[in-house]
Short mmCIF file of C-alpha atoms in Angstrom, two decimals:
data_model
loop_
_atom_site.label_atom_id
_atom_site.label_comp_id
_atom_site.label_asym_id
_atom_site.label_seq_id
_atom_site.Cartn_x
_atom_site.Cartn_y
_atom_site.Cartn_z
CA MET A 9 0.00 0.00 0.00
CA GLY A 10 2.81 2.41 0.89
CA ASP A 11 4.48 1.76 -2.47
CA PHE A 12 1.20 2.66 -4.21
CA PHE A 13 1.02 6.02 -2.46
CA TYR A 14 4.68 6.65 -3.31
CA GLN A 15 3.84 6.31 -7.03
CA ILE A 16 1.07 8.88 -6.56
CA ALA A 17 3.48 11.18 -4.70
CA ILE A 18 5.99 11.03 -7.56
CA LYS A 19 3.24 11.89 -10.07
CA CYS A 20 2.21 14.82 -7.87
CA LEU A 21 5.84 15.96 -7.63
CA THR A 22 6.11 15.94 -11.42
CA VAL A 23 2.89 17.95 -11.78
CA TYR A 24 4.08 20.38 -9.09
CA PHE A 25 7.27 21.17 -11.02
CA LYS A 26 5.40 21.47 -14.32
CA LEU A 27 2.90 23.90 -12.84
CA GLY A 28 5.73 25.86 -11.23
CA SER A 29 7.49 26.03 -14.58
CA LEU A 30 4.36 27.29 -16.34
CA SER A 31 3.87 29.95 -13.66
CA GLY A 32 7.40 31.26 -14.24
CA ASN A 33 9.22 29.84 -11.21
CA LYS A 34 12.87 29.86 -12.27
CA LYS A 35 13.98 26.74 -10.37
CA ALA A 36 10.97 24.72 -11.52
CA LYS A 37 11.52 25.86 -15.09
CA GLU A 38 15.16 24.79 -14.98
CA ALA A 39 14.20 21.44 -13.43
CA ILE A 40 11.72 20.68 -16.23
CA SER A 41 13.81 21.96 -19.15
CA GLY A 42 16.95 20.18 -17.91
CA ARG A 43 15.17 16.85 -17.55
CA LYS A 44 13.87 16.95 -21.11
CA LYS A 45 17.42 16.15 -22.23
CA TRP A 46 18.49 13.70 -19.53
CA LYS A 47 19.25 10.97 -22.08
CA GLU A 48 21.63 13.08 -24.18
CA PRO A 49 24.76 12.79 -21.97
CA LEU A 50 24.27 9.02 -21.70
CA LYS A 51 25.11 8.66 -25.39
CA ASN A 52 28.74 9.19 -24.32
CA LEU A 53 28.78 6.06 -22.15
CA ASP A 54 31.32 3.44 -23.16
CA HIS A 55 29.58 0.12 -22.53
CA LYS A 56 32.90 -1.71 -22.67
CA LYS A 57 33.79 -0.08 -19.35
CA SER A 58 32.50 -0.71 -15.85
CA THR A 59 30.06 2.05 -14.92
CA TYR A 60 29.72 3.31 -11.37
CA TRP A 61 26.68 5.53 -10.91
CA ILE A 62 26.75 8.18 -8.19
CA HIS A 63 23.65 10.20 -7.39
CA ALA A 64 23.77 13.55 -5.59
CA ALA A 65 20.84 15.76 -4.63
CA SER A 66 22.65 19.03 -5.25
CA LEU A 67 26.06 20.70 -5.50
CA GLY A 68 27.14 20.11 -1.88
CA GLU A 69 26.57 16.38 -2.21
CA GLY A 70 28.33 16.37 -5.58
CA LEU A 71 31.40 17.96 -4.00
CA MET A 72 31.29 15.36 -1.22
CA ALA A 73 31.55 12.67 -3.90
CA ILE A 74 34.73 14.01 -5.55
CA PRO A 75 37.22 12.10 -3.35
CA LEU A 76 35.37 8.82 -4.07
CA ILE A 77 35.11 9.66 -7.78
CA GLU A 78 38.86 10.13 -7.95
CA LYS A 79 39.51 6.84 -6.16
CA ILE A 80 37.17 4.86 -8.40
CA LEU A 81 38.64 6.36 -11.58
CA GLU A 82 42.08 5.11 -10.60
CA ASN A 83 40.81 1.75 -11.87
CA ILE A 84 41.39 0.92 -15.54
CA ASN A 85 38.35 0.64 -17.85
CA THR A 86 36.10 2.42 -15.39
CA GLN A 87 33.72 5.32 -15.89
CA ILE A 88 31.33 7.24 -13.66
CA ILE A 89 27.97 8.79 -14.28
CA ILE A 90 26.93 11.39 -11.72
CA SER A 91 23.27 12.41 -11.63
CA PHE A 92 21.70 15.41 -9.92
CA PHE A 93 18.15 16.15 -8.84
CA SER A 94 18.71 19.87 -8.30
CA PRO A 95 19.33 22.23 -11.26
CA SER A 96 21.85 24.19 -9.16
CA GLY A 97 23.79 20.98 -8.55
CA TYR A 98 23.83 20.03 -12.21
CA GLN A 99 24.72 23.51 -13.41
CA ASN A 100 27.45 24.30 -10.87
CA PHE A 101 29.23 20.94 -10.54
CA ASN A 102 32.35 21.72 -12.56
CA TYR A 103 34.62 18.78 -11.75
CA GLN A 104 35.83 17.37 -15.04
CA ASN A 105 37.28 14.05 -16.12
CA ARG A 106 37.00 12.35 -19.49
CA ALA A 107 35.63 9.28 -17.72
CA LEU A 108 32.91 11.26 -15.90
CA ILE A 109 29.46 11.92 -17.36
CA LYS A 110 26.99 14.34 -15.74
CA THR A 111 23.22 14.21 -16.16
CA TYR A 112 19.91 15.08 -14.56
CA LEU A 113 18.05 12.39 -12.67
CA PRO A 114 14.58 12.12 -14.25
CA PHE A 115 11.58 12.05 -11.93
CA ASP A 116 11.45 8.72 -10.12
CA THR A 117 8.57 7.07 -11.94
CA LEU A 118 8.81 3.33 -12.56
CA LYS A 119 8.97 3.97 -16.30
CA ASN A 120 11.83 6.47 -16.01
CA SER A 121 13.79 4.33 -13.57
CA ASN A 122 13.44 1.23 -15.74
CA GLU A 123 14.61 3.09 -18.81
CA LEU A 124 17.46 4.79 -17.01
CA VAL A 125 18.84 1.59 -15.49
CA LYS A 126 18.71 -0.15 -18.89
CA LEU A 127 20.57 2.73 -20.56
CA VAL A 128 23.25 3.04 -17.88
CA ASN A 129 23.55 -0.63 -16.93
CA PRO A 130 25.61 0.27 -13.87
CA LYS A 131 27.92 -2.02 -12.01
CA TYR A 132 26.98 -0.15 -8.83
CA LEU A 133 24.58 2.61 -7.74
CA ILE A 134 25.85 4.88 -4.97
CA PHE A 135 23.80 7.59 -3.26
CA VAL A 136 25.48 10.54 -1.53
CA LYS A 137 24.10 11.28 1.93
CA TYR A 138 20.35 11.06 1.18
CA ASP A 139 17.94 11.69 -1.77
CA LEU A 140 17.11 7.99 -1.83
CA TRP A 141 14.63 7.37 -4.65
CA MET A 142 12.61 4.23 -3.99
CA ASN A 143 11.73 3.22 -7.57
CA LEU A 144 15.33 3.58 -8.69
CA ILE A 145 16.48 1.42 -5.78
CA LYS A 146 13.77 -1.15 -6.54
CA ILE A 147 14.77 -1.49 -10.20
CA CYS A 148 18.48 -1.81 -9.38
CA LEU A 149 17.87 -4.44 -6.71
CA SER A 150 15.60 -6.43 -9.05
CA ASN A 151 18.45 -6.43 -11.59
CA ASN A 152 21.01 -7.55 -8.97
CA ILE A 153 22.77 -4.19 -9.10
CA PRO A 154 24.24 -3.41 -5.66
CA VAL A 155 23.16 -0.14 -4.07
CA SER A 156 24.88 1.80 -1.29
CA VAL A 157 24.66 5.20 0.40
CA PHE A 158 27.55 7.04 2.09
CA SER A 159 28.01 10.02 4.42
CA SER A 160 24.49 9.32 5.64
CA LYS A 161 22.75 10.18 8.88
CA PHE A 162 19.54 8.47 9.96
CA GLU A 163 17.16 9.39 12.76
CA ALA A 164 13.60 8.71 13.90
CA LYS A 165 12.04 11.82 12.35
CA GLN A 166 12.79 10.67 8.77
CA TRP A 167 9.75 9.37 6.87
CA TYR A 168 11.19 5.88 6.41
CA PHE A 169 10.76 5.32 10.15
CA LYS A 170 7.19 6.54 10.43
CA ILE A 171 4.28 4.09 10.51
CA TYR A 172 3.68 4.60 6.79
CA GLY A 173 7.34 4.09 5.83
CA GLY A 174 7.73 0.40 6.69
CA TRP A 175 7.84 -0.68 3.04
CA ALA A 176 10.63 1.84 2.31
CA ARG A 177 12.52 0.81 5.44
CA LYS A 178 12.40 -2.80 4.25
CA ARG A 179 13.80 -1.74 0.88
CA LEU A 180 16.63 0.20 2.46
CA SER A 181 17.53 -2.82 4.56
CA ARG A 182 18.41 -4.59 1.30
CA LEU A 183 21.10 -2.06 0.39
CA SER A 184 24.58 -3.55 0.18
CA ASN A 185 26.04 -0.86 2.43
CA ILE A 186 24.85 2.06 4.50
CA PHE A 187 27.92 4.11 5.42
CA THR A 188 27.03 6.41 8.32
CA ILE A 189 28.84 9.52 9.45
CA ASP A 190 28.43 8.73 13.13
CA LYS A 191 27.89 6.02 15.73
CA GLU A 192 24.44 7.36 16.63
CA SER A 193 23.08 6.64 13.15
CA LYS A 194 24.49 3.12 13.20
CA LEU A 195 23.00 2.35 16.63
CA PHE A 196 19.63 3.76 15.58
CA LEU A 197 19.54 1.64 12.40
CA GLU A 198 20.60 -1.44 14.36
CA SER A 199 17.62 -0.87 16.66
CA LYS A 200 15.43 -1.04 13.53
CA GLY A 201 16.92 -4.36 12.44
CA PHE A 202 19.44 -3.12 9.88
CA GLU A 203 22.64 -5.13 9.44
CA ASN A 204 24.30 -3.57 6.38
CA LEU A 205 26.05 -0.85 8.36
CA THR A 206 29.52 0.71 8.53
CA ILE A 207 30.62 3.85 10.34
CA SER A 208 32.79 5.57 7.73
CA GLY A 209 32.76 9.20 8.77
CA ASP A 210 32.11 12.16 6.49
CA THR A 211 33.79 12.48 3.06
CA ARG A 212 33.59 16.27 3.32
CA TYR A 213 36.69 16.12 5.51
CA ASP A 214 38.53 14.38 2.65
CA GLN A 215 37.22 16.91 0.16
CA VAL A 216 38.53 20.04 1.90
CA ASN A 217 42.11 21.20 1.44
CA ASN A 218 44.17 22.30 4.45
CA LYS A 219 46.67 24.11 2.22
CA LEU A 220 46.53 27.89 2.57
CA LYS A 221 46.17 29.91 -0.63
CA PRO A 222 47.28 33.50 -1.31
CA SER A 223 44.73 36.28 -1.80
CA LYS A 224 44.67 39.78 -3.23
CA ILE A 225 43.52 40.87 0.22
CA GLU A 226 46.56 41.43 2.43
CA THR A 227 46.16 42.69 5.97
CA ASP A 228 48.18 42.75 9.17
CA LYS A 229 45.01 42.93 11.23
CA PRO A 230 43.12 39.95 12.62
CA CYS A 231 40.53 39.04 10.01
CA LEU A 232 36.85 38.17 10.53
CA ILE A 233 34.92 36.68 7.63
CA LEU A 234 31.18 36.18 7.31
CA GLY A 235 30.99 33.04 5.19
CA SER A 236 27.80 32.38 3.19
CA SER A 237 26.07 35.01 5.30
CA TRP A 238 22.39 35.81 5.52
CA GLU A 239 20.71 38.94 6.91
CA ALA A 240 20.85 37.66 10.50
CA GLU A 241 24.66 37.38 10.56
CA GLU A 242 25.10 40.72 8.77
CA LYS A 243 22.82 42.50 11.23
CA ILE A 244 24.86 41.19 14.17
CA ILE A 245 28.11 42.46 12.66
CA SER A 246 26.49 45.83 11.88
CA ASP A 247 25.79 46.15 15.62
CA ILE A 248 29.40 45.57 16.66
CA PHE A 249 31.78 46.55 13.83
CA SER A 250 32.43 50.02 15.29
CA GLU A 251 33.71 48.34 18.48
CA ILE A 252 36.30 46.20 16.71
CA ASN A 253 38.26 48.72 14.66
CA GLU A 254 41.38 46.57 14.90
CA VAL A 255 39.69 43.79 12.87
CA GLN A 256 39.47 43.50 9.07
CA ILE A 257 35.96 42.36 8.13
CA ILE A 258 35.04 40.45 4.97
CA ILE A 259 31.45 39.63 4.06
CA ALA A 260 30.83 36.81 1.54
CA PRO A 261 27.02 36.59 1.22
CA HIS A 262 25.28 33.33 0.40
CA GLU A 263 23.57 34.94 -2.56
CA VAL A 264 25.55 37.27 -4.80
CA ASN A 265 23.03 39.41 -6.66
CA SER A 266 22.38 43.13 -6.97
CA GLN A 267 19.54 43.12 -4.44
CA ARG A 268 21.58 41.42 -1.70
CA LEU A 269 24.70 43.47 -2.40
CA ASN A 270 22.72 46.73 -2.22
CA GLN A 271 21.13 45.55 1.01
CA ILE A 272 24.53 44.92 2.61
CA GLN A 273 25.98 48.21 1.34
CA SER A 274 23.06 50.15 2.80
CA LEU A 275 23.67 48.44 6.15
CA PHE A 276 27.33 49.49 6.38
CA GLU A 277 27.23 52.62 4.18
CA ASP A 278 30.62 54.34 3.78
CA ASN A 279 32.43 51.72 5.85
CA CYS A 280 32.28 49.12 3.08
CA LYS A 281 33.33 48.56 -0.51
CA LEU A 282 32.72 45.85 -3.09
CA TYR A 283 35.65 43.51 -3.71
CA SER A 284 35.52 44.21 -7.46
CA LYS A 285 35.87 47.98 -6.85
CA ILE A 286 38.91 47.85 -4.60
CA ASN A 287 42.35 49.10 -5.62
CA PHE A 288 44.49 46.71 -3.59
CA GLU A 289 47.43 49.12 -3.59
CA ASP A 290 45.38 51.52 -1.46
CA GLU A 291 44.34 51.12 2.16
CA LEU A 292 41.64 48.50 2.51
CA PRO A 293 38.13 49.56 3.51
CA LYS A 294 36.91 48.58 6.97
CA ILE A 295 34.51 46.05 5.43
CA ILE A 296 35.01 44.22 2.13
CA ILE A 297 31.91 42.79 0.44
CA ILE A 298 32.64 39.86 -1.86
CA ASP A 299 30.64 40.29 -5.06
CA GLN A 300 32.10 37.35 -6.97
CA ILE A 301 31.27 33.64 -6.78
CA GLY A 302 33.89 31.02 -5.97
CA LEU A 303 36.22 32.99 -3.68
CA LEU A 304 35.04 31.94 -0.23
CA ALA A 305 37.01 28.71 0.21
CA ASP A 306 40.28 30.52 -0.55
CA LEU A 307 39.40 33.55 1.58
CA TYR A 308 39.27 31.30 4.63
CA SER A 309 43.07 31.06 4.18
CA ILE A 310 43.51 34.68 5.27
CA SER A 311 40.84 34.87 7.96
CA ASP A 312 41.26 34.08 11.65
CA ILE A 313 37.61 34.03 12.69
CA ALA A 314 34.72 32.71 10.60
CA PHE A 315 31.12 33.62 11.35
CA VAL A 316 29.30 31.09 9.15
CA GLY A 317 25.81 31.76 7.84
CA GLY A 318 22.65 29.70 8.15
CA GLY A 319 22.81 29.01 11.86
CA PHE A 320 19.77 31.13 12.62
CA SER A 321 17.56 29.43 10.03
CA GLY A 322 18.65 25.84 10.72
CA LYS A 323 20.44 25.67 7.36
CA LEU A 324 24.02 26.01 8.54
CA HIS A 325 26.54 26.28 5.72
CA ASN A 326 29.88 24.52 5.46
CA ILE A 327 31.92 24.91 8.66
CA ILE A 328 34.47 22.26 7.72
CA GLU A 329 36.14 24.49 5.12
CA PRO A 330 36.95 27.32 7.56
CA ALA A 331 38.10 24.80 10.17
CA ALA A 332 40.46 23.20 7.63
CA LYS A 333 42.11 26.60 7.10
CA GLY A 334 42.51 27.24 10.82
CA ASN A 335 39.59 29.50 11.67
CA PHE A 336 37.94 30.03 15.02
CA ILE A 337 34.24 29.53 14.20
CA PHE A 338 30.91 31.06 15.22
CA PHE A 339 27.38 30.30 14.03
CA GLY A 340 23.76 30.76 15.11
CA PRO A 341 21.82 28.59 17.60
CA ASN A 342 19.99 26.24 15.18
CA PHE A 343 22.82 23.79 14.49
CA GLN A 344 21.57 20.59 16.13
CA LYS A 345 21.07 18.56 12.95
CA PHE A 346 24.69 19.13 11.88
CA PRO A 347 26.95 16.59 13.61
CA GLU A 348 30.12 18.48 12.70
CA ALA A 349 28.81 21.55 14.55
CA ASN A 350 28.17 19.56 17.71
CA GLU A 351 31.62 17.99 17.52
CA MET A 352 33.38 21.31 16.97
CA ILE A 353 31.57 22.85 19.92
CA ASN A 354 32.60 19.90 22.09
CA GLN A 355 36.21 20.43 20.97
CA SER A 356 36.00 24.18 21.75
CA ILE A 357 36.88 25.22 18.20
CA ALA A 358 33.39 26.55 17.46
CA TYR A 359 30.76 28.45 19.42
CA SER A 360 27.06 29.05 18.99
CA ILE A 361 25.76 32.58 19.51
CA ASN A 362 22.31 34.13 19.87
CA SER A 363 23.08 37.83 19.48
CA HIS A 364 25.79 40.46 19.09
CA LEU A 365 26.24 40.43 22.87
CA ASP A 366 27.52 36.85 22.71
CA ILE A 367 30.07 37.43 19.98
CA ILE A 368 31.61 40.81 20.78
CA GLU A 369 33.36 39.82 24.00
CA MET A 370 34.65 36.57 22.51
CA ILE A 371 36.10 38.36 19.48
CA LYS A 372 37.85 40.91 21.68
CA LYS A 373 39.25 38.17 23.89
CA ILE A 374 40.53 36.16 20.92
CA ILE A 375 42.23 39.03 19.07
CA ASN A 376 43.90 40.33 22.24
CA ASP A 377 45.55 37.00 23.02
CA LYS A 378 47.68 36.08 20.01
CA GLU A 379 49.04 32.94 21.61
CA ALA A 380 45.56 31.62 22.37
CA LEU A 381 44.42 32.47 18.82
CA THR A 382 47.38 30.61 17.32
CA LEU A 383 46.61 27.55 19.44
CA ALA A 384 42.91 27.69 18.54
CA LYS A 385 43.69 27.93 14.82
CA GLN A 386 46.00 24.91 14.97
CA LYS A 387 43.38 22.97 16.93
CA SER A 388 40.88 23.55 14.10
CA ILE A 389 43.36 22.33 11.50
CA ASP A 390 44.20 19.22 13.53
CA PHE A 391 40.50 18.47 14.06
CA VAL A 392 39.88 18.29 10.30
CA LYS A 393 43.04 16.30 9.61
CA ASN A 394 42.05 13.71 12.20
CA LYS A 395 38.62 13.34 10.57
CA LYS A 396 39.97 12.41 7.15
CA GLY A 397 39.79 8.84 5.88
CA ALA A 398 36.10 8.20 5.17
CA THR A 399 36.67 7.85 1.44
CA GLU A 400 39.23 5.10 1.91
CA ILE A 401 36.86 3.09 4.13
CA ILE A 402 34.02 3.41 1.62
CA TYR A 403 36.20 2.66 -1.39
CA ARG A 404 37.72 -0.50 0.07
CA LYS A 405 34.33 -1.89 1.04
CA LEU A 406 32.85 -1.15 -2.40
CA MET A 407 35.78 -2.68 -4.24
CA LYS A 408 35.42 -5.94 -2.29
CA GLU A 409 32.03 -6.32 -3.91
CA LYS A 410 33.23 -5.92 -7.51
#
């Protein structure tokens, strides 16, 4: 019965996107137009090679897969297809290899999944983190194609573990491997009767680079960066920036468009300047606003303190990247569903704040004790280094099943 309602839900999802596209919704329009051509990239498959199929919901999950992609492609006569559900993932995933093919995942109807599996004929299907499509899994399992998921976290609130999700839970129990990021997920799944479990850790730690990179921005001051910031983080800094004159501030907003940039400029007025308008031979403005995409990861190399966005909405952005570059980290109070945030707080390399009152004293304390700041930065770097290795665990287990 649950499977029947799932088929209806997928039909409704398809209709939802089509209606959104017709009404002018940009994301829905991209999702529909992109999927019209999902078969085109598959014409480049070499059926003489072993095909590993990796599915990622969006860009973040695609980036998490890169270390595993590189390991798999070390094998001769191997190719990878990576599929995306999200248009932003498909459009912005720029990793290139001649043995890698990128495509949209069509909507998970039985017809689409049957056709897709026949066209790809994968040796293995691997999901990144979540976005587990039940029809696709069903068709692969019925064709004796092993299926795994890695960097996953499972908990009671997910729909598979509700009273109506028993059929899906049974299907997931047939996966060859569920690689979890933490012990809690493994113990929870064991309590539900799962046996196909391995604690691997999180491949994001393998994906980030600890190597510091140079920047056009050169400053002798301690540097605070707002990484992937939203209005909440920017408002907090606007309340305190006049009290920390000895700190260079960089704001890298989550969305880089004219509306957001104007909003930030109006908040800080004459104290700020867009990155693209700066003459780097002159004295730097108090606040630099990054108005270009793709700079944030490298900017963490020059910052000492990272105030990462999304912590007030419950959509915390990547805190592993700033930790890898040796940043002392702050974020908002809604971080509970991010295991890395909890771990960093426990290790005293990250702190949750509720308002400007929480952050101002901590910033002053950090920048006035250079020795303590140096130790804190090294502790962040060591934390990330010690978390590496998930990819190797996953790869070895998958290769045993070749």
